Coordinates of C-alpha atoms in Angstrom, one line a residue:
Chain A
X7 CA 95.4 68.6 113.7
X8 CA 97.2 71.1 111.9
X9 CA 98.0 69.2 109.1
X10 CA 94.1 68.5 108.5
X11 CA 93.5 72.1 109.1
X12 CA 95.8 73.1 106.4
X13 CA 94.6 70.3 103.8
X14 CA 91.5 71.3 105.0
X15 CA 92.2 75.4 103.7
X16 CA 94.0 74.4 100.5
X17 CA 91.6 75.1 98.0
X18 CA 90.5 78.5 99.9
X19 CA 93.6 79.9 99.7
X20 CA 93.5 82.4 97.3
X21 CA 90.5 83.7 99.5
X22 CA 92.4 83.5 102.6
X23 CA 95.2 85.2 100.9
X24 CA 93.2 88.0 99.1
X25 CA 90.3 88.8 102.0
X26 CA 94.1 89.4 104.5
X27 CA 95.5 91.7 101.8
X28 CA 92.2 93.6 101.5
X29 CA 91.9 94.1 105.4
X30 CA 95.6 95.2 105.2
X31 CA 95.4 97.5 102.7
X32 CA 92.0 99.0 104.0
X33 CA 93.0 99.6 107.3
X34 CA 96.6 101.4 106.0
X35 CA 94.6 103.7 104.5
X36 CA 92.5 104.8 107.1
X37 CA 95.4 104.9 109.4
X38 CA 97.4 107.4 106.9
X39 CA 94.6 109.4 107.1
X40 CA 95.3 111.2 110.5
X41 CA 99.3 111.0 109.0
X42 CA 97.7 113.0 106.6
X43 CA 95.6 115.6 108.5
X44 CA 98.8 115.9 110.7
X45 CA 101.0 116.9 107.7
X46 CA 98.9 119.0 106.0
X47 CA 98.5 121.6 108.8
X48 CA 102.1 121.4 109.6
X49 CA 103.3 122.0 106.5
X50 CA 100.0 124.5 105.9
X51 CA 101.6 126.5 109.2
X52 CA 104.8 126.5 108.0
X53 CA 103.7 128.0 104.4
X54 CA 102.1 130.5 106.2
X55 CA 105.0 131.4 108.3
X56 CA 103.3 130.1 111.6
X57 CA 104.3 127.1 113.5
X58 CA 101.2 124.8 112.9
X59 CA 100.2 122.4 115.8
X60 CA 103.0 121.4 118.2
X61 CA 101.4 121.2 121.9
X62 CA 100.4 117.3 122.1
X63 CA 103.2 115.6 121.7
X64 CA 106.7 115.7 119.8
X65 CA 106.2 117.7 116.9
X66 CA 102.7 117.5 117.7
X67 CA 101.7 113.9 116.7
X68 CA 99.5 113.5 119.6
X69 CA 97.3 116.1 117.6
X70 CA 95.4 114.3 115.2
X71 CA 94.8 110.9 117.8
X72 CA 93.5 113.9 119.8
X73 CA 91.4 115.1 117.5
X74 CA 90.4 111.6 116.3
X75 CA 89.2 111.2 120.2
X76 CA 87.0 114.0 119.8
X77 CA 85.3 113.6 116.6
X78 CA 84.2 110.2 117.9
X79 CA 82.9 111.0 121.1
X80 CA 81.2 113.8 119.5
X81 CA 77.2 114.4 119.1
X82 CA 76.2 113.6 116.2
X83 CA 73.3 116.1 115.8
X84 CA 70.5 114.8 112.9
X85 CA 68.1 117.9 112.2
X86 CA 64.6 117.3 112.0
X87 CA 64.0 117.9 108.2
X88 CA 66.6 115.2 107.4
X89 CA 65.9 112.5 105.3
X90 CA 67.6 110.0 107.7
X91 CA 68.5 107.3 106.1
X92 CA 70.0 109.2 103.0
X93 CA 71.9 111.3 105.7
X94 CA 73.3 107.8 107.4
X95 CA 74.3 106.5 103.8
X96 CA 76.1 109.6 102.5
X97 CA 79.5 109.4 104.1
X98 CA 79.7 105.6 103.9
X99 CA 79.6 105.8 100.6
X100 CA 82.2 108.4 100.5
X101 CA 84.9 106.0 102.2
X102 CA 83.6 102.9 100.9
X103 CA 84.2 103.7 97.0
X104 CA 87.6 105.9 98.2
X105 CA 88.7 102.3 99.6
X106 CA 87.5 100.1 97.2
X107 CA 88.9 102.6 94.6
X108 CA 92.6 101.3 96.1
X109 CA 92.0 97.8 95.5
X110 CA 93.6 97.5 92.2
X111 CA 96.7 99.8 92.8
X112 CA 99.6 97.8 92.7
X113 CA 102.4 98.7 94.8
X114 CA 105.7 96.9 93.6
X115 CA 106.6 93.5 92.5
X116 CA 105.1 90.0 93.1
X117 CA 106.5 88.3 96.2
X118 CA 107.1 84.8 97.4
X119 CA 105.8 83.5 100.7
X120 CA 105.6 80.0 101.8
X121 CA 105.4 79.1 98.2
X122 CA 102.9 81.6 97.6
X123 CA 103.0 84.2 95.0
X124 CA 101.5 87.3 96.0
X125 CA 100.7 90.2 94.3
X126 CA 101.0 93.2 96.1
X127 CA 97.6 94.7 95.4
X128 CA 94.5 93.1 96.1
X129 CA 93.0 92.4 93.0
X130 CA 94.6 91.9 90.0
X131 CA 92.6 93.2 86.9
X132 CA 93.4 93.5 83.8
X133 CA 91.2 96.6 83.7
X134 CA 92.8 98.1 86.7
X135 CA 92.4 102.3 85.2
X136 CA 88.8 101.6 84.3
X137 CA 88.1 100.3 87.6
X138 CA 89.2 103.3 89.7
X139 CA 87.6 105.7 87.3
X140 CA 84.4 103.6 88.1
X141 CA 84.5 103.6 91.4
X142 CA 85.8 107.1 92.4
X143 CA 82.8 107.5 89.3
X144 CA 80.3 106.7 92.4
X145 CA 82.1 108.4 95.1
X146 CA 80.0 111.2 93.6
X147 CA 77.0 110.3 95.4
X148 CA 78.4 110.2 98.3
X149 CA 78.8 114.2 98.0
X150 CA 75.0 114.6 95.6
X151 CA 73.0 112.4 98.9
X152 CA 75.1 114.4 101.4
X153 CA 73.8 117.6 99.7
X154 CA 70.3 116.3 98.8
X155 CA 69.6 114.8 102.4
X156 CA 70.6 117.5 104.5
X157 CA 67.5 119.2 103.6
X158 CA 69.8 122.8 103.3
X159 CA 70.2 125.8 100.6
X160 CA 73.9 125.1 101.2
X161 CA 74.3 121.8 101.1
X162 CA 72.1 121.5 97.8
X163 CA 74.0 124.4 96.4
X164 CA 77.4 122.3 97.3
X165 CA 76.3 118.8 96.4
X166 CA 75.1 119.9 93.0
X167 CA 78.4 121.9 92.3
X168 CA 80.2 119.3 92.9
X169 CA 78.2 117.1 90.6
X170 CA 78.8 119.2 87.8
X171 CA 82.5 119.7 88.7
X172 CA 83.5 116.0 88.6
X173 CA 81.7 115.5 85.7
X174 CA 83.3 118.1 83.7
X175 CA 86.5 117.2 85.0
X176 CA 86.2 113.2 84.5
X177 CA 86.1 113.9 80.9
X178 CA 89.8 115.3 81.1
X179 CA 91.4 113.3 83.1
X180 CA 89.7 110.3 81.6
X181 CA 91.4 111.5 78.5
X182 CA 94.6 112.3 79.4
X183 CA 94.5 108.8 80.7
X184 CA 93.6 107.3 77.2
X185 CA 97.3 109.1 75.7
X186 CA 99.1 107.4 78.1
X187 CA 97.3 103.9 77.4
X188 CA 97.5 104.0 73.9
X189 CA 101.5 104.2 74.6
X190 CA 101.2 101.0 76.2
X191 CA 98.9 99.1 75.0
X192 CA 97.3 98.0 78.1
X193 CA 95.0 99.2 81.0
X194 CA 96.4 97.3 83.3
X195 CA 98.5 99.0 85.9
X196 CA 101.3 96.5 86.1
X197 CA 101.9 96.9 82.7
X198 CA 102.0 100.3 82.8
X199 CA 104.9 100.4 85.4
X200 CA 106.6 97.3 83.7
X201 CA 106.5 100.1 80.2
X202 CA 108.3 102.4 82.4
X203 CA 111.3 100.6 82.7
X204 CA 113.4 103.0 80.9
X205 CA 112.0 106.2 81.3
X206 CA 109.0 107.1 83.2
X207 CA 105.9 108.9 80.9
X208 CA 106.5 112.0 82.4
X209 CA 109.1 112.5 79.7
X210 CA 106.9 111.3 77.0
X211 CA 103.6 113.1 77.9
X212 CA 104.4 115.7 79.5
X213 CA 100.8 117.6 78.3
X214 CA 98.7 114.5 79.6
X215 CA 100.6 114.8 83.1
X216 CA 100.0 118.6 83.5
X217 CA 96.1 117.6 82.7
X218 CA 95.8 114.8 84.6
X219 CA 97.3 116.5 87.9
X220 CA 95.0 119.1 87.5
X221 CA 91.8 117.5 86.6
X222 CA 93.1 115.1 90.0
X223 CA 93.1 118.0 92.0
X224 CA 89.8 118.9 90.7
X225 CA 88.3 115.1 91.1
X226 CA 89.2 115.5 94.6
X227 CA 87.5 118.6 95.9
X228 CA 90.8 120.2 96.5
X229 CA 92.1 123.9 96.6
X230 CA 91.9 125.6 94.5
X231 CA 89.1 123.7 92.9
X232 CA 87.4 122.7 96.3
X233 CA 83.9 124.7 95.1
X234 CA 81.8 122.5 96.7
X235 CA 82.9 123.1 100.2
X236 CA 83.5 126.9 99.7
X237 CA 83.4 128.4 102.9
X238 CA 82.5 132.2 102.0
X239 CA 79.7 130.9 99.7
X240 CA 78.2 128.1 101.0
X241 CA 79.1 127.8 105.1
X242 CA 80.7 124.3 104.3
X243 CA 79.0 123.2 100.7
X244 CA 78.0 119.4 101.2
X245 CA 78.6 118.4 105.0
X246 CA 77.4 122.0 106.3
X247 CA 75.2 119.6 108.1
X248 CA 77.1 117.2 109.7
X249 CA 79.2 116.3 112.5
X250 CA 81.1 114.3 114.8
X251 CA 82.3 111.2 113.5
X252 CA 80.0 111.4 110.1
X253 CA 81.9 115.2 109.1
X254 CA 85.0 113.2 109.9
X255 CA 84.4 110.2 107.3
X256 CA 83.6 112.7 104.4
X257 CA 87.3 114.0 105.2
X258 CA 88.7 110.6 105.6
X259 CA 87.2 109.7 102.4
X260 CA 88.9 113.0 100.8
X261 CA 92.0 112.6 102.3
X262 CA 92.2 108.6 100.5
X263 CA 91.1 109.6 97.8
X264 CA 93.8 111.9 97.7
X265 CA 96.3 109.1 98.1
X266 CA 94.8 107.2 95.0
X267 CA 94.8 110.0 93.1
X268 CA 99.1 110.2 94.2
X269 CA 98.9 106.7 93.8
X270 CA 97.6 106.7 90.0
X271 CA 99.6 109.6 89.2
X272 CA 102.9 108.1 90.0
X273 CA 101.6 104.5 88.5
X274 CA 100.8 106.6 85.3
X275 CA 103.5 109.2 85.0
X276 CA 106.2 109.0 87.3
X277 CA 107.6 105.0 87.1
X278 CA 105.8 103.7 89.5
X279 CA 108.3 101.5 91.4
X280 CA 111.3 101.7 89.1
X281 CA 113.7 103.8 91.2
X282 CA 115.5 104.8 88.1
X283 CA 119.3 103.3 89.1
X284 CA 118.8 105.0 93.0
X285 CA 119.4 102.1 95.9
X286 CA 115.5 102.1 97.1
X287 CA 113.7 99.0 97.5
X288 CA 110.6 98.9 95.0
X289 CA 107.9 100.0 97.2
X290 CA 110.1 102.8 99.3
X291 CA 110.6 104.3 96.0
X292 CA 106.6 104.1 95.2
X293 CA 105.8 105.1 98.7
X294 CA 108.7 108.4 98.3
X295 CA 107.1 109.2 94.4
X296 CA 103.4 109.0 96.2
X297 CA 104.3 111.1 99.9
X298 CA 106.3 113.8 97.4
X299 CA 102.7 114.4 95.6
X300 CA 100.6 114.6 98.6
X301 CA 103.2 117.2 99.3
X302 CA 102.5 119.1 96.2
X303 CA 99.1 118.7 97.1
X304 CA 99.1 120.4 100.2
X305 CA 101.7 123.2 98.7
X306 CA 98.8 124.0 96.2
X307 CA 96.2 124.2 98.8
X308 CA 98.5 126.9 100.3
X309 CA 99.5 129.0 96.8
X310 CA 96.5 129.2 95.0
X311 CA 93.2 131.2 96.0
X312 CA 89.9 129.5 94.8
X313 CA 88.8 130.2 91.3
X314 CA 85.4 131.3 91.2
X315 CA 82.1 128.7 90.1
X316 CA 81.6 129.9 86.5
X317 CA 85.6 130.1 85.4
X318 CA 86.1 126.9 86.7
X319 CA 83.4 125.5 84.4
X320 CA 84.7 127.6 81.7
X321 CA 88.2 126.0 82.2
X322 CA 87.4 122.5 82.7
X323 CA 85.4 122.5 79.1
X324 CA 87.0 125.6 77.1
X325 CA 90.4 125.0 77.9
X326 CA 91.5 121.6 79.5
X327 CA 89.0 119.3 77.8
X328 CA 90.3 120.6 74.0
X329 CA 94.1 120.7 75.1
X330 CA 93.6 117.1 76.2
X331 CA 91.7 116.2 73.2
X332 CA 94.6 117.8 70.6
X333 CA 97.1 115.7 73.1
X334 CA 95.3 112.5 72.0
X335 CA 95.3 113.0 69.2
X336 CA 98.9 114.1 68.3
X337 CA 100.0 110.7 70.8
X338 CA 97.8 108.5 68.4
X339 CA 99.2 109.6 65.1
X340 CA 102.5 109.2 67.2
X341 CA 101.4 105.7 67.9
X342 CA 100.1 105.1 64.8
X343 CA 103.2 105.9 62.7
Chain B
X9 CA 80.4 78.4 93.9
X10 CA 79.1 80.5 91.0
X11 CA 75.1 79.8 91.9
X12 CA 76.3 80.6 95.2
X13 CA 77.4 84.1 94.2
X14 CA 74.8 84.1 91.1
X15 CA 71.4 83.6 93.3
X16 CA 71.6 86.9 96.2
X17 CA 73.0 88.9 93.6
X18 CA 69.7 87.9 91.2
X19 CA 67.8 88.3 94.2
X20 CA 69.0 92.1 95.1
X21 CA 68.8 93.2 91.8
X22 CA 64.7 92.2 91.9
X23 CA 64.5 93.4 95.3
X24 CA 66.3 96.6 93.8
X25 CA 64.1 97.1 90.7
X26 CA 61.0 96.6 92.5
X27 CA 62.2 99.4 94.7
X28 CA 62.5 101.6 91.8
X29 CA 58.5 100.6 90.9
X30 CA 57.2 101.1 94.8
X31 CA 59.4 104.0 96.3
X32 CA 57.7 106.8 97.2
X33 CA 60.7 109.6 96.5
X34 CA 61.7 110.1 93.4
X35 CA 65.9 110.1 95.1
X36 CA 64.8 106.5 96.4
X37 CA 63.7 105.3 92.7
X38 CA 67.2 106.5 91.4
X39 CA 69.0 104.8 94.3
X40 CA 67.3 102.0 93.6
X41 CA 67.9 101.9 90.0
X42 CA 72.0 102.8 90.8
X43 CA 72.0 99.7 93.3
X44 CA 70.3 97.4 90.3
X45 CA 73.0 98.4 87.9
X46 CA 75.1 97.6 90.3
X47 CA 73.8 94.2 91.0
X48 CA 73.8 93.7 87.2
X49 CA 77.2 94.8 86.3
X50 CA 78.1 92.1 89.2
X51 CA 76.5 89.4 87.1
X52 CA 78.4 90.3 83.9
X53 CA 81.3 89.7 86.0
X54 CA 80.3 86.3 87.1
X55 CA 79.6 85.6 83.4
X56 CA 83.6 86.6 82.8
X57 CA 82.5 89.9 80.6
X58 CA 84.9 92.1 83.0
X59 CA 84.7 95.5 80.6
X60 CA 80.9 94.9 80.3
X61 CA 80.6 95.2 84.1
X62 CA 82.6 98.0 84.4
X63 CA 81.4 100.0 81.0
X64 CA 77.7 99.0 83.3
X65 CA 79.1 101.0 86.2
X66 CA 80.5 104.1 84.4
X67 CA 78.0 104.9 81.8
X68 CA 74.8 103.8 83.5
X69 CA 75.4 103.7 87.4
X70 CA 77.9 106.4 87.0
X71 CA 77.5 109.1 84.1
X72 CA 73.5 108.6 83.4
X73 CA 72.2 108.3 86.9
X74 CA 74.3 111.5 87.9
X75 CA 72.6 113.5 85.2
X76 CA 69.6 111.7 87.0
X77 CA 70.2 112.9 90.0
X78 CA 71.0 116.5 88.5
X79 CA 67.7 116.8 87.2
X80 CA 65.8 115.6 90.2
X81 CA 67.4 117.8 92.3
X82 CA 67.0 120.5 90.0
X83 CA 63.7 120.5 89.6
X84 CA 63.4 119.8 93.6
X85 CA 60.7 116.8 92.8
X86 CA 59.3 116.2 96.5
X87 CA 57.1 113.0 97.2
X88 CA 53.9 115.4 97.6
X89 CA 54.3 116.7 94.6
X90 CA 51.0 116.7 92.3
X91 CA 52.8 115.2 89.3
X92 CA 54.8 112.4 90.8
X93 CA 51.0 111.5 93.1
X94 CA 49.3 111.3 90.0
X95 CA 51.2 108.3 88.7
X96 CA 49.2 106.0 91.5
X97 CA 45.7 106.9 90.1
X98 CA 46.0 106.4 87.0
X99 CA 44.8 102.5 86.9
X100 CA 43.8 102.3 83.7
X101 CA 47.4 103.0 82.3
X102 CA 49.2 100.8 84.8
X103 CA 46.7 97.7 83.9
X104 CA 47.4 98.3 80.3
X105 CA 51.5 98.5 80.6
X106 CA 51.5 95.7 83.1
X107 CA 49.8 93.5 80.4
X108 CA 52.2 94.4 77.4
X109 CA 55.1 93.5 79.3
X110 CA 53.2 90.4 80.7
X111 CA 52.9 89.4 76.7
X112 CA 56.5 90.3 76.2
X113 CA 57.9 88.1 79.4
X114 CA 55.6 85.7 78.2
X115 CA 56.9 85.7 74.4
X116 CA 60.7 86.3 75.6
X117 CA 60.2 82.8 78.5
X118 CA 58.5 80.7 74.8
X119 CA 61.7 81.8 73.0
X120 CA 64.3 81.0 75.3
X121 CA 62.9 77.9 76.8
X122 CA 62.1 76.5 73.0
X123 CA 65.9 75.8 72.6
X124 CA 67.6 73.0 74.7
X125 CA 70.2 74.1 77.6
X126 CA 73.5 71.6 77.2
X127 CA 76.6 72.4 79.7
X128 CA 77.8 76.1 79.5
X129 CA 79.5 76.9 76.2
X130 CA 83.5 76.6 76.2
X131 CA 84.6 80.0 77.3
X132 CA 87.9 81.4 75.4
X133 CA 90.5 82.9 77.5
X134 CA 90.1 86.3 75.7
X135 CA 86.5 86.6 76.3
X136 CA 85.3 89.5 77.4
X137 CA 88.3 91.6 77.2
X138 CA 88.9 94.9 76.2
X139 CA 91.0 93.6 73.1
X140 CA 88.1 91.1 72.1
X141 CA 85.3 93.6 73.1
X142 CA 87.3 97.1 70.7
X143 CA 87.9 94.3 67.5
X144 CA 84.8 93.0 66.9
X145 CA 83.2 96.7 67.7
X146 CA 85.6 97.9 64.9
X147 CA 84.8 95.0 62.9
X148 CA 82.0 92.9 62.5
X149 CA 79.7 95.4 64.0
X150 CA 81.2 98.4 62.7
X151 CA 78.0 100.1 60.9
X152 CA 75.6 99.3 63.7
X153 CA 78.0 101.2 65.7
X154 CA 78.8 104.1 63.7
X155 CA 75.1 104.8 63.0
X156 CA 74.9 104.9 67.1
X157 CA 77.6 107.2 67.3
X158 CA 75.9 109.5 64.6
X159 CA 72.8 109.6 66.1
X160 CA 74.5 110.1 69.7
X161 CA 76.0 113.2 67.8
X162 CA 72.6 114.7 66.3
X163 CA 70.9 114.4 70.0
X164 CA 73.4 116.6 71.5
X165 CA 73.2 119.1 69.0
X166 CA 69.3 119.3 68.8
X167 CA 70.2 119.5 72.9
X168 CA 72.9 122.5 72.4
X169 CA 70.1 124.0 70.1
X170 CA 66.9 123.6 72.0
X171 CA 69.2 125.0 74.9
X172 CA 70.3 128.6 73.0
X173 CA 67.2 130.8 74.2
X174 CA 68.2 132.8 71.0
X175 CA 68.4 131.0 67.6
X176 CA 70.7 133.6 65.3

């Protein structure tokens, strides 16, 4: 009975095999997400010299299932101007495209199983960078539909910001990207790690890593660049609108998308998995590389105040996108010779 | 296996384009047009042109239909609005397009189904990829491509021009 039942799988494997990895690797993320919340406003209280949640549970870790509770037994109020199904469709598309975006970051070597080499990501591309930018490219409508739907000065105002932010700030981290591939030779990911064997890019490009973090934060609606959202302008930006479990999925997709914006960052810059002669296993030294970012992440949310709409465009296309395009160039003739 | 992926994906994109043609809101025609390229760019992968599918989803799903959606939300285009009703009365224009792209489908179908269809062509293993894609760009269809990029150029300067409200 068995035996037929395996003869019977053989050929599917590979799909068995990849749809298990994807389910894995969705549901991590959405489970680090309240890890996340949880982090960030400890480590927000503490930068502020307060003492952060710490009622539910040790430390407070009962928190964010608390507030996970809540948000989904919330009302989930629909104003009558709406356009509904626009409205519905916004936030999925935010965490849909942060998910998918995660599909091809790899996470340490190939293991064995049974036999069975397995790649520790779930799809293997040999275009892996182009992907992400592609997808996290659409994650933008998420936030335009969110604005558009709601039928609200606000939101429009936020959703169209945010537009124009991403776009301007695609171009430099797009890139700063393309210095660090024409280095290796390859836009796969792997590869990119396996180049890093020696020294991590950091070293090499230390320009393109500066622009890249900062055209990150700015991909991901983040302080200081989190314009579309800004509460003294705009009430909220985008999801002014929404709430219950619907404001909670435009955050879910933000926090992920944070996390594959570490992710890419320390696949890119920092070594990836190479632990650089300290005892770690592969992917504890990935996972350590990736929570130190989110870190930084949150310590910028914390240091900087928000620059205002019109510098930011300034900077984005006066400042980072000709820094980043002098960088490519210098790396190319580098290359070259 | 591959019909099996090849015929709902066919299927959605029609559905998709003809949602483009009938929707009422000028958001619902660009969703519609996002969710075709998306269909498409999901054929060129079944067809093994990986960096096709993906150049589909950044520069058209991605880039073009953004600055889409800028625009339409920019000029706030509602359904009731008196430019976007007209296009429904004019019948006299929709007859006449719908029978020059009737003569074109027509001429394309006599083309294509003049030759004979043997088994699929041997497919090399670097088909498709960004090496392959870059070389013969840079090679074989070099001028073709530089013209493009020259033209691509002039546009956004006549843009950055017709933009200044003050020529000095």
């Amino acid at each position: 009975m068995i035996d037929n039942t395996i003869e019977f799988l053989e050929p599917y494997t590979y799909l068995i095999i990849g749809s298990i990895k994807a389910l894995v690797i969705a549901g991590a993320l959405m489970g680090v997400v309240p890890g996340l919340v949880w982090l960030e406003r400890r480590l927000m209280g503490r930068f502020q010299v307060r003492l952060g949640p710490n009622r539910v549970g040790p430390f407070g870790l009962g928190q964010p299932i608390s507030d996970s509770i809540k948000l989904l037994f919330k009302e989930s109020i629909i104003q009558s101007s709406a356009d509904k199904f626009l409205f519905h469709l916004a936030p999925a598309i935010v965490v849909f495209t942060s998910i998918v975006a995660f599909a091809v970051i790899p996470f340490g070597e190939p293991i064995t199983i049974f036999g069975q080499k397995i790649g520790l990501l779930v799809a293997d591309v040999n275009i892996g960078l182009l992907f992400v930018f592609a997808i996290s490219g659409m994650g933008i409508y998420g936030i335009v539909l969110a604005g558009f739907s709601s039928n609200n000065k606000y939101s429009l105002m936020g959703g169209l910001r945010s537009s124009a932010q991403m776009i301007s700030y695609e171009l430099t981290l797009g890139l700063a990207a393309v210095s660090v591939i024409a280095i290796t030779g390859s836009l796969s990911l792997t590869d990119m790690v396996k180049g890093q064997e020696v020294i991590p890019n950091i070293l090499i490009q230390p320009l393109a890593f500066l622009l890249f973090f900062t055209a990150g934060v700015a991909e991901t609606n983040r302080a200081p660049f989190d314009l579309p959202e800004a509460e003294q302008e705009l009430v909220a930006g985008f999801h002014t609108e929404y709430s219950g479990m619907k404001f909670a999925m435009f955050f879910m997709g933000e926090y992920i998308n944070m996390v594959t914006m570490s992710a890419l960052i320390t696949l890119l810059f920092l070594g990836g998995w190479n632990a650089y002669g300290l005892p770690l296993w592969p992917i504890l030294a990935f996972a350590g590389k990736v929570a130190v970012l989110l870190c930084v992440f949150i310590w910028l949310r914390s240091t900087y105040p928000r620059i205002r709409y019109d510098r930011l465009m300034t900077f984005g296309w006066k400042f980072l996108l000709p820094l980043s395009l002098f960088n490519l160039l210098v790396t190319s003739v580098f290359v070259v010779l | 296996m591959e019909l099996l992926i090849f015929y709902p994906l066919a299927g959605l994109c029609v559905i998709f384009a003809l949602g483009v043609v009938f929707n009422k809101n000028p958001i619902g025609s660009a969703m519609s047009l996002i969710a075709m390229m998306l269909g498409l760019a999901g054929i060129f992968v079944l067809q093994q042109a990986h960096f096709i599918a993906i150049l589909q989803i950044i520069i058209y799903a991605g880039a073009i239909m953004v600055l889409f959606m800028f625009v339409i939300m920019l000029l706030n285009l509602k359904g009731d609005d008196a430019v976007w009703k007209k296009r429904e009365k004019n019948t006299l224009l929709t007859v006449l397009t719908g029978l020059l792209i009737a003569g074109v489908l027509y001429k394309v179908l006599e083309i294509t189904s003049a030759g004979e269809f043997d088994s699929p062509a041997h497919v090399l293993e670097t088909f498709g990829t960004v090496r392959e894609v870059g070389t013969i760009l840079f090679t074989e269809f070099v001028l073709p491509f530089e013209v493009a990029s020259i033209l691509l150029l002039v546009a956004m300067i006549g843009a950055v021009v017709l933009a200044k409200s003050k020529v000095d």
